[in-house]
mmCIF file of C-alpha atoms in Angstrom:
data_model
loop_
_atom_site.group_PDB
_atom_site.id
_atom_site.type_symbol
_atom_site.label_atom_id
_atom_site.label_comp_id
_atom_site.label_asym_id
_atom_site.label_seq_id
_atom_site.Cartn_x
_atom_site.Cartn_y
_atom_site.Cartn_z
ATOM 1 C CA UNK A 124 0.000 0.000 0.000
ATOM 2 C CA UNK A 125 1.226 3.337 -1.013
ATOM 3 C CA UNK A 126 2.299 5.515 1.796
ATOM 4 C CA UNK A 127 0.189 8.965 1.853
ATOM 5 C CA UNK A 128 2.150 11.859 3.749
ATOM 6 C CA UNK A 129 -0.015 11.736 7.442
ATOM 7 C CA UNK A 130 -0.375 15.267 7.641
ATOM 8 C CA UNK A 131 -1.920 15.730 4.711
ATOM 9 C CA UNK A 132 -3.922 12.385 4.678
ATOM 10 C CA UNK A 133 -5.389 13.636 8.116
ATOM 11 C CA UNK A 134 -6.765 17.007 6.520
ATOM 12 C CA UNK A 135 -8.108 15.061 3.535
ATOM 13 C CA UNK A 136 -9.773 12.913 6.180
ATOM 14 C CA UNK A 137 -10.849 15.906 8.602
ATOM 15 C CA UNK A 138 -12.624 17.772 6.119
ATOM 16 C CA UNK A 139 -14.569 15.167 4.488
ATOM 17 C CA UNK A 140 -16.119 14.579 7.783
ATOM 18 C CA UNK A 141 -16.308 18.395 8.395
ATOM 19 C CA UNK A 142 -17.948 18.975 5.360
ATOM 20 C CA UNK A 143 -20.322 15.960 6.044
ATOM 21 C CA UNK A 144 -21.190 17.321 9.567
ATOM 22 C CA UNK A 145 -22.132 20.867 7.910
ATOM 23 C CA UNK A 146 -24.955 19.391 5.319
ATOM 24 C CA UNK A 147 -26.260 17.242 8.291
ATOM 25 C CA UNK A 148 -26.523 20.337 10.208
ATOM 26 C CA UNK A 149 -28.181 22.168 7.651
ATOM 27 C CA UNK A 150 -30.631 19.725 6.643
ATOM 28 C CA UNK A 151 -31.573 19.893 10.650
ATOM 29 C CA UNK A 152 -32.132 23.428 9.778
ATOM 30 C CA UNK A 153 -29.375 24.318 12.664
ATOM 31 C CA UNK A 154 -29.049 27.963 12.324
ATOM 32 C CA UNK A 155 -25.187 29.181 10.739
ATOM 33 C CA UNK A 156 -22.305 28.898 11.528
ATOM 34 C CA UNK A 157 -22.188 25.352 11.105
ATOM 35 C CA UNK A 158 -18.591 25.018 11.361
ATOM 36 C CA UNK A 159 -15.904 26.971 13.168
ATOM 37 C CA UNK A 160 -13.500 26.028 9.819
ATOM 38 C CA UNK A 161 -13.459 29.550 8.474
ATOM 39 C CA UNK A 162 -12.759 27.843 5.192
ATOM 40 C CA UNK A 163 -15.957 25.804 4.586
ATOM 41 C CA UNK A 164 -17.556 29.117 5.851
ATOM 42 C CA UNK A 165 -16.407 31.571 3.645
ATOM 43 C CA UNK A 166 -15.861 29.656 0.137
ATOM 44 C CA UNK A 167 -18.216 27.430 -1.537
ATOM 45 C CA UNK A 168 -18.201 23.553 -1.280
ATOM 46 C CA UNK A 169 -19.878 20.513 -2.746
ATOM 47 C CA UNK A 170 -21.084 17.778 -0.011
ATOM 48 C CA UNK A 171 -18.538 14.628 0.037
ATOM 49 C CA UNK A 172 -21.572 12.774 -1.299
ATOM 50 C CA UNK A 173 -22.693 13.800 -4.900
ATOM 51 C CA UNK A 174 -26.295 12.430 -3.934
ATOM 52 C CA UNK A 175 -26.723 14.893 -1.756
ATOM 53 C CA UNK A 176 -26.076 18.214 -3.786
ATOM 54 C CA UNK A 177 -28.835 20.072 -4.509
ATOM 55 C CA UNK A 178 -28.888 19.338 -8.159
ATOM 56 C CA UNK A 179 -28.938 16.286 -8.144
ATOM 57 C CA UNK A 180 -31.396 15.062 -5.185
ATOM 58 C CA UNK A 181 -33.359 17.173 -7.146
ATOM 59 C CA UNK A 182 -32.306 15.079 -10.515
ATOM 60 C CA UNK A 183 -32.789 12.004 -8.231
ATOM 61 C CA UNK A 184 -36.571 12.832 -7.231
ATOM 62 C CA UNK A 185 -37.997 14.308 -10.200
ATOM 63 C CA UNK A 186 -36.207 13.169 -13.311
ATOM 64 C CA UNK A 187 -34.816 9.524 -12.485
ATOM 65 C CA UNK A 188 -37.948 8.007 -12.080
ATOM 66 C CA UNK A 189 -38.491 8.423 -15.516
ATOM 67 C CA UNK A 190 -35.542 5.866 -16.498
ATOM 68 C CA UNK A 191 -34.784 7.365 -19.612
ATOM 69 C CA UNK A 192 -30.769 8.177 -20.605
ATOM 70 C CA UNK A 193 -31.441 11.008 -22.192
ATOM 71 C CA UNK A 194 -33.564 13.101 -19.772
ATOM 72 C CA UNK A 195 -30.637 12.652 -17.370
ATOM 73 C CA UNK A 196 -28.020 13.666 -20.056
ATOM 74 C CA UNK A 197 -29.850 17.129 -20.463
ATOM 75 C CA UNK A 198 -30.690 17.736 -16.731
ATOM 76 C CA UNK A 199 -27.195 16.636 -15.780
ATOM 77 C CA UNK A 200 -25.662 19.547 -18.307
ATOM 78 C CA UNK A 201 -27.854 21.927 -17.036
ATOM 79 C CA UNK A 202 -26.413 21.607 -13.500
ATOM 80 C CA UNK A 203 -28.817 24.900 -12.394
ATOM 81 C CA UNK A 204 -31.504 24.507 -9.861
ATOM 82 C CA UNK A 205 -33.140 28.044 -10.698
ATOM 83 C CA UNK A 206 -33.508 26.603 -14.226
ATOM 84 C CA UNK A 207 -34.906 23.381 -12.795
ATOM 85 C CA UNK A 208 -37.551 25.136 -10.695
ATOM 86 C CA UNK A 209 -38.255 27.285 -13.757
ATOM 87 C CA UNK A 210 -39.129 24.184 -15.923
ATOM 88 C CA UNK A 211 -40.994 22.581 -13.396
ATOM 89 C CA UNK A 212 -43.171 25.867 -12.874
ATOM 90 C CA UNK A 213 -43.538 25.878 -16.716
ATOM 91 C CA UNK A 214 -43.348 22.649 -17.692
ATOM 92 C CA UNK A 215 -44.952 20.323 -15.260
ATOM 93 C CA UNK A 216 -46.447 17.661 -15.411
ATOM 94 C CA UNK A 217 -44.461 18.068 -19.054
ATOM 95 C CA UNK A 218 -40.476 17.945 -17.650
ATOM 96 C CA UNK A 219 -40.092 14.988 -19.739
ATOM 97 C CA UNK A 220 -40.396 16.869 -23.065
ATOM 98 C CA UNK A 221 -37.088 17.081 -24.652
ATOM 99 C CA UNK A 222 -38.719 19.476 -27.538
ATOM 100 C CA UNK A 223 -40.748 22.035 -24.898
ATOM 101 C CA UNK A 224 -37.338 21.880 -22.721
ATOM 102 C CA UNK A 225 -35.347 22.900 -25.285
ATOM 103 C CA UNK A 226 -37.945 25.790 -26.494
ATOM 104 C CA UNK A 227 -37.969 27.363 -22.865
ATOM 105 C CA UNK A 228 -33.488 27.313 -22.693
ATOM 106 C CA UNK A 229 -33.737 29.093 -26.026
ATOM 107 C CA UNK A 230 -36.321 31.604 -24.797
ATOM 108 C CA UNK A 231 -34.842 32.481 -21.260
ATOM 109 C CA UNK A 232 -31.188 32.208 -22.963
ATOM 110 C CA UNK A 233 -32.199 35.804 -25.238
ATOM 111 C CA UNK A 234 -32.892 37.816 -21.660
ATOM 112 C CA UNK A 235 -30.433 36.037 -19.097
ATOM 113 C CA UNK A 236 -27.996 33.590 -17.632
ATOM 114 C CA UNK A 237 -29.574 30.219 -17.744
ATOM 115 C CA UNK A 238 -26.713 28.306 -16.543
ATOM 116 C CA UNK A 239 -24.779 28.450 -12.880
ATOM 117 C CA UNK A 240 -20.837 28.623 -13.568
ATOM 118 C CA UNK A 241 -20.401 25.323 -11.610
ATOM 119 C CA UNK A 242 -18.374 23.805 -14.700
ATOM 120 C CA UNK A 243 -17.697 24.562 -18.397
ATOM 121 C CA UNK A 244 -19.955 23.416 -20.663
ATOM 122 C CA UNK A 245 -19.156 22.858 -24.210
ATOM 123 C CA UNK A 246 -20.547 23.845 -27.335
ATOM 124 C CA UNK A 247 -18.728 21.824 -29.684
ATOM 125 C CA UNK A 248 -21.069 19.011 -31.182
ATOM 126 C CA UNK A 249 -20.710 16.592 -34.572
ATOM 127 C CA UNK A 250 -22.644 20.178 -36.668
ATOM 128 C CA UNK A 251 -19.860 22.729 -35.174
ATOM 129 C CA UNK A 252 -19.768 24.910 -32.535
ATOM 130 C CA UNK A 253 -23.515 26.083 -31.809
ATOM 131 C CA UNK A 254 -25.460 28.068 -28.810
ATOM 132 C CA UNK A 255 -24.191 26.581 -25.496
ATOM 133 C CA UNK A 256 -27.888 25.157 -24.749
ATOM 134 C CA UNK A 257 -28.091 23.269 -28.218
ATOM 135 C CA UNK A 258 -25.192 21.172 -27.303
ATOM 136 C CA UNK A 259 -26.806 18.867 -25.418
ATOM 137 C CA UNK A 260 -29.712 17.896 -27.749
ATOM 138 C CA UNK A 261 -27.378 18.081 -30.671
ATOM 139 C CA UNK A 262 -25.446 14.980 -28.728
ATOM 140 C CA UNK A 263 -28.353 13.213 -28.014
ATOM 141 C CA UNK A 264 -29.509 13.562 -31.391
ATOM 142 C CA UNK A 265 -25.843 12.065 -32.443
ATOM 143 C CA UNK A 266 -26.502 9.228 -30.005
ATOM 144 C CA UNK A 267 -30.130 8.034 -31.106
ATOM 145 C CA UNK A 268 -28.633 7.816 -34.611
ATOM 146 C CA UNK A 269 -25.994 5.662 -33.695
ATOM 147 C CA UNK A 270 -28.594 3.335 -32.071
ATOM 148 C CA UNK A 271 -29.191 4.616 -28.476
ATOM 149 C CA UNK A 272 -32.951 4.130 -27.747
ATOM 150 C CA UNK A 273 -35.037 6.666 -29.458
ATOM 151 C CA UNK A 274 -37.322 7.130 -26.466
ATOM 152 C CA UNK A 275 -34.306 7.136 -23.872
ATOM 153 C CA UNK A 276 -35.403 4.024 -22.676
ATOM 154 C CA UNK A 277 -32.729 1.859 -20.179
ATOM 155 C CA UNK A 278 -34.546 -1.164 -20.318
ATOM 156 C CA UNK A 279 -32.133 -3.790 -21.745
ATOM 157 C CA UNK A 280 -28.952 -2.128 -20.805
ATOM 158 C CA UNK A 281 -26.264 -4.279 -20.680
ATOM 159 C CA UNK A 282 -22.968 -2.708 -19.409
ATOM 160 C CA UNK A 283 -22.033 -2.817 -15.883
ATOM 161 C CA UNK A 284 -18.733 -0.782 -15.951
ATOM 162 C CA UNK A 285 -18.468 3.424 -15.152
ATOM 163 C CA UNK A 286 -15.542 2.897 -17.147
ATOM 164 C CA UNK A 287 -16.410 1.327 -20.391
ATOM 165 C CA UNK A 288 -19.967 3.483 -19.940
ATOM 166 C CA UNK A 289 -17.572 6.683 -20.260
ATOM 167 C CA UNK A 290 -15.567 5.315 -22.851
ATOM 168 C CA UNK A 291 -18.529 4.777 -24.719
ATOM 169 C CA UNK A 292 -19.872 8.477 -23.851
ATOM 170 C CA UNK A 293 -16.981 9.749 -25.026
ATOM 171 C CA UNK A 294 -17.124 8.837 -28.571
ATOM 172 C CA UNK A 295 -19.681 11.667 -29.062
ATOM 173 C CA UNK A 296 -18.499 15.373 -30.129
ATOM 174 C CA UNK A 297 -19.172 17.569 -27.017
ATOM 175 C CA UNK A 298 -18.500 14.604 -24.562
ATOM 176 C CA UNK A 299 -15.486 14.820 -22.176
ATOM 177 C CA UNK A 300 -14.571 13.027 -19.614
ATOM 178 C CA UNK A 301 -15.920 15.152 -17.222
ATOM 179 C CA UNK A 302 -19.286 15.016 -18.557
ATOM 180 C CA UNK A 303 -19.248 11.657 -19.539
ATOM 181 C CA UNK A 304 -18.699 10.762 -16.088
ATOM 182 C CA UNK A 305 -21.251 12.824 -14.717
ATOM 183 C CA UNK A 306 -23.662 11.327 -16.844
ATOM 184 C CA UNK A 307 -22.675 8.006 -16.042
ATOM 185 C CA UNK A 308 -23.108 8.359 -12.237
ATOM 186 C CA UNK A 309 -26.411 9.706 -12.829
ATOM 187 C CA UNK A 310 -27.223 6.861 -15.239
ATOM 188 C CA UNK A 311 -26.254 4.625 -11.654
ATOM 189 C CA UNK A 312 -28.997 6.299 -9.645
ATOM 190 C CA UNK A 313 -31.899 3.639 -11.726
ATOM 191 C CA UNK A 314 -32.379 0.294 -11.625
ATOM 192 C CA UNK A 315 -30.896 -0.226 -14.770
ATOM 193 C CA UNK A 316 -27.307 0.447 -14.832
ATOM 194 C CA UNK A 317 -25.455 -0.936 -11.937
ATOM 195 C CA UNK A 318 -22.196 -0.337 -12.317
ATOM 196 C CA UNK A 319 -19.266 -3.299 -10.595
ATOM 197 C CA UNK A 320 -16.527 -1.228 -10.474
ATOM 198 C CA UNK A 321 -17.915 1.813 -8.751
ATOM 199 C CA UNK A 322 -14.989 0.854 -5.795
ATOM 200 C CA UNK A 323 -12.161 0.211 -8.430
ATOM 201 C CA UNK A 324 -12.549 2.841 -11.232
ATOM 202 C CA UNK A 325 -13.333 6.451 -11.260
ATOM 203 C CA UNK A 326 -12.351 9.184 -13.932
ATOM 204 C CA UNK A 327 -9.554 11.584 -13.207
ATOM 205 C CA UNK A 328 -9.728 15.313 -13.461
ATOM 206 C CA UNK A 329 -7.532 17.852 -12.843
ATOM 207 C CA UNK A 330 -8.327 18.964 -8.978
ATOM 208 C CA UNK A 331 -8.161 15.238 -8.030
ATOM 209 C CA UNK A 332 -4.834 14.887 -9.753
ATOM 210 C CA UNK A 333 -4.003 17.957 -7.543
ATOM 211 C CA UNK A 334 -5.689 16.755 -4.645
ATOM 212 C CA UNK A 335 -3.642 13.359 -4.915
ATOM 213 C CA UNK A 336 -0.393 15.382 -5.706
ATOM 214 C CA UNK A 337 -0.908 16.946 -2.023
ATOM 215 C CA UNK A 338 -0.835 13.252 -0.575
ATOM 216 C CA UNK A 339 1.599 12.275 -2.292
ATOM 217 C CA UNK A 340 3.992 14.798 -2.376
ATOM 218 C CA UNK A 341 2.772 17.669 -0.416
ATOM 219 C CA UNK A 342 2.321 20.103 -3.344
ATOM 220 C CA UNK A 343 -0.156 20.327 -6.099
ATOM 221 C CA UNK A 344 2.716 20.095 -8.962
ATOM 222 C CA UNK A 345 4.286 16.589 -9.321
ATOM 223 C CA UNK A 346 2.416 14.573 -12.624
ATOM 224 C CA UNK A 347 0.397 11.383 -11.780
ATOM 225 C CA UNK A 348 0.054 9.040 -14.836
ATOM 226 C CA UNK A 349 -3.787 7.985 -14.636
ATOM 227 C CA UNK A 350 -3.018 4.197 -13.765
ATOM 228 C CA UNK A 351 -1.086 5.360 -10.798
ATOM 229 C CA UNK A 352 -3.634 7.245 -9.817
ATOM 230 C CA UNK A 353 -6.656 4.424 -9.839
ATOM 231 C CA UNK A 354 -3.982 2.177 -7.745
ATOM 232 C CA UNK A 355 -3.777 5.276 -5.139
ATOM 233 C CA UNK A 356 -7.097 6.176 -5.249
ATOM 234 C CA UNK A 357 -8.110 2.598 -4.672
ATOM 235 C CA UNK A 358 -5.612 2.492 -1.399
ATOM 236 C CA UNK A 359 -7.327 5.816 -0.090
ATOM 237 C CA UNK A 360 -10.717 3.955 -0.588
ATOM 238 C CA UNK A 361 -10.974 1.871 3.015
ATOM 239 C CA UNK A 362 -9.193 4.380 4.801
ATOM 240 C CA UNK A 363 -11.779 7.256 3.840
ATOM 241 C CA UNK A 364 -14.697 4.506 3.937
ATOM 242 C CA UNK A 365 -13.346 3.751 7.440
ATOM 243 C CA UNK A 366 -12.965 7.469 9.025
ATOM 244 C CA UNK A 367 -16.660 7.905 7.676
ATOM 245 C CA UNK A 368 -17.530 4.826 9.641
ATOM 246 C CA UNK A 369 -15.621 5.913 13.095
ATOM 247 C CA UNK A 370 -17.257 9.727 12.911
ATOM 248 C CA UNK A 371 -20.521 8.874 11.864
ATOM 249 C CA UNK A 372 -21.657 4.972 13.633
ATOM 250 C CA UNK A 373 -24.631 5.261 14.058
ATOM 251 C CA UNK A 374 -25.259 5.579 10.445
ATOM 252 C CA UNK A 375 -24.439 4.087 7.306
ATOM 253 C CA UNK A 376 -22.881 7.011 5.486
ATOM 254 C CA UNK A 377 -19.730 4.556 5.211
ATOM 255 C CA UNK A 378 -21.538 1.961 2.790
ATOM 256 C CA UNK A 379 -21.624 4.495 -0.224
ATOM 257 C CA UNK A 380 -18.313 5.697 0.339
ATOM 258 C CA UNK A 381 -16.545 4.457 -3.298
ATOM 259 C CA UNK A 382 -14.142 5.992 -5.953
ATOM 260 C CA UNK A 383 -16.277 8.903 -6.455
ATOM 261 C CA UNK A 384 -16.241 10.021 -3.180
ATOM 262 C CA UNK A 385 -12.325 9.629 -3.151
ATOM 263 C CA UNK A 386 -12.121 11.224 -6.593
ATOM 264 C CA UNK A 387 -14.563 13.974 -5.438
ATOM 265 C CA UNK A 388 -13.252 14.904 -2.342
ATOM 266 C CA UNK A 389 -9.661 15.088 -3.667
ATOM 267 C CA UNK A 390 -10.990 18.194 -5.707
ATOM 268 C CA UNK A 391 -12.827 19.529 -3.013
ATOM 269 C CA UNK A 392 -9.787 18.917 -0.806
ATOM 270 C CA UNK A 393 -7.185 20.531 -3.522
ATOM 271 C CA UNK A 394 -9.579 23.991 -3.551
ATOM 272 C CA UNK A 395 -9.761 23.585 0.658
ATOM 273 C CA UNK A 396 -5.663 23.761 0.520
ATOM 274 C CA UNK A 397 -5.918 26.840 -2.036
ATOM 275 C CA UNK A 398 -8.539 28.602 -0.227
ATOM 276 C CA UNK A 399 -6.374 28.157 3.076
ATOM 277 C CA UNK A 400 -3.273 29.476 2.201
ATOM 278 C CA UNK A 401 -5.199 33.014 0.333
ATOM 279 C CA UNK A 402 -6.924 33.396 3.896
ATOM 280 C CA UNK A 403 -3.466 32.834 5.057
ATOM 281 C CA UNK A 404 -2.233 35.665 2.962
ATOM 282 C CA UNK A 405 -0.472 33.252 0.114
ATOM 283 C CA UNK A 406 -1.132 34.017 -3.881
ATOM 284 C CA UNK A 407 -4.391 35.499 -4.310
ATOM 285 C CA UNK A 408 -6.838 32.143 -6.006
ATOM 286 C CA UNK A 409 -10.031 32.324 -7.959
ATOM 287 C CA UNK A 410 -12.771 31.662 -5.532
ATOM 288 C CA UNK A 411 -16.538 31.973 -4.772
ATOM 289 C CA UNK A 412 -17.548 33.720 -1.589
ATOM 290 C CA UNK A 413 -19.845 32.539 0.662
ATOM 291 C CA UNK A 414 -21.597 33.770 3.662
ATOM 292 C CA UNK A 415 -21.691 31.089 5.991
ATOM 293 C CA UNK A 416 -20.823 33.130 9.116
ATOM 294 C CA UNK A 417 -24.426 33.990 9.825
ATOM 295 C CA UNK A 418 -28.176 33.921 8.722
ATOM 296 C CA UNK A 419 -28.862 37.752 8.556
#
């Protein structure tokens, strides 16, 4: 097993858990501050578990049920919960309408933002570049051609591998493997695609690279090759499985704990280290305030 530098490794662990214990406060509607880390309260962080972002428990309640690949796909790469509650106002009981969802993003998209900046999306598709909102549709488009159901149905589905679903994902103009991940998780949430490497595999980006390059090394520079990084990444597994078990027994937050979490909260761990050392007075960072000090 590889050997993690323990200073480091113990931060990684401590504010997974942190970050765990401020959504559970929250959802108990505990008044702020829910931490004392003046970090997590002034800077913007996703929970450890992707579940429980707001996005996507709302994905997971109102579009999942539907079991269809490509409703995900285009709620997934709108990412904006506004926009969500603005086609559910609109749209509903009608959210399942690829053709009326698409009308609405091109309506709202002439007077305002209809997209949160929580990643890049791209506008590159198999036609050219086109309007950021098109993308999507112009992928899925792309995909029912190539013999993806033509009502986005699961039923049949076959694969049982994140990985070789992202490969697959990836063979479509506009779909990185960012995205293509994304998609494939949310694919995971029905009853349909159930994935058998979900504790062996999970997809690489930059801020986990980073995040892992802290471990490692204790800086945010040295290059991991990818293969390295799965065999670290699946030695980090049971030891952030088991501090999630020791801080939280008497639940079972521990039993979902798999590669995405590691891969996840190495990002969130790499911005945690950047954020630190600007409130420490190092090289100013790109960041996203947040007012978790107080409610008023």
């Amino acid at each position: 097993m590889i050997q993690f530098k323990e200073d480091f490794l113990e931060v990684f662990l401590q504010t997974a858990v942190e970050r765990h214990r401020i959504y559970i406060k929250k959802e108990k509607g505990l008044p702020k501050p829910w931490t004392e880390d003046v970090v997590f309260r002034d800077f913007f962080f996703c929970n450890l578990f992707r579940q429980y972002d707001k996005c996507s428990k709302w994905i997971i309640k109102n579009i999942v049920p539907y079991d269809r690949w490509d409703l995900l796909m285009v709620y997934r790469f709108i990412s904006t919960y506004e926009t969500f509650k603005r086609l559910e106002l609109i749209l509903s009981p009608r959210i399942d309408s690829l053709e009326e969802i698409e009308e609405c993003l091109e309506q709202w998209s002439k007077h305002g933002k209809i997209f949160s900046g929580c990643f890049i999306r791209n506008p590159s598709t198999s036609q050219g570049a086109v309007q950021t909102y098109r993308a999507i549709f112009q992928v899925i488009r792309d995909m029912k051609k190539d013999g993806w159901s033509e009502d986005g149905s699961m039923k049949g589905w076959y694969l049982t591998s994140l990985e070789r679903m992202c490969r697959n994902l990836k063979k479509y103009t506009g779909i990185g493997g960012f995205m293509a991940y994304e998609y494939a998780c949310d694919f995971a949430y029905t009853g349909y695609f159930n994935p058998t490497d979900k504790d062996t595999w999970a997809n690489m980006g930059p801020g986990a690279k980073r995040g892992m390059s802290f471990l490692l090394y204790g800086n945010a520079y040295h290059n991991i090759h990818p293969m390295d990084w799965l065999e670290y990444a699946r030695d980090l597994l049971p030891i952030l499985r088991g501090r999630i078990k020791v801080e939280f027994p008497n639940d079972l937050y521990y039993l979902v704990v798999s590669m995405r979490e590691v891969e996840h909260w190495l990002c969130e761990y790499q911005k945690y280290k950047k954020y630190h050392n600007f409130l420490q007075g190092g090289d100013k960072v790109k960041h996203r305030k947040y007012d978790g000090r107080s409610n008023t």
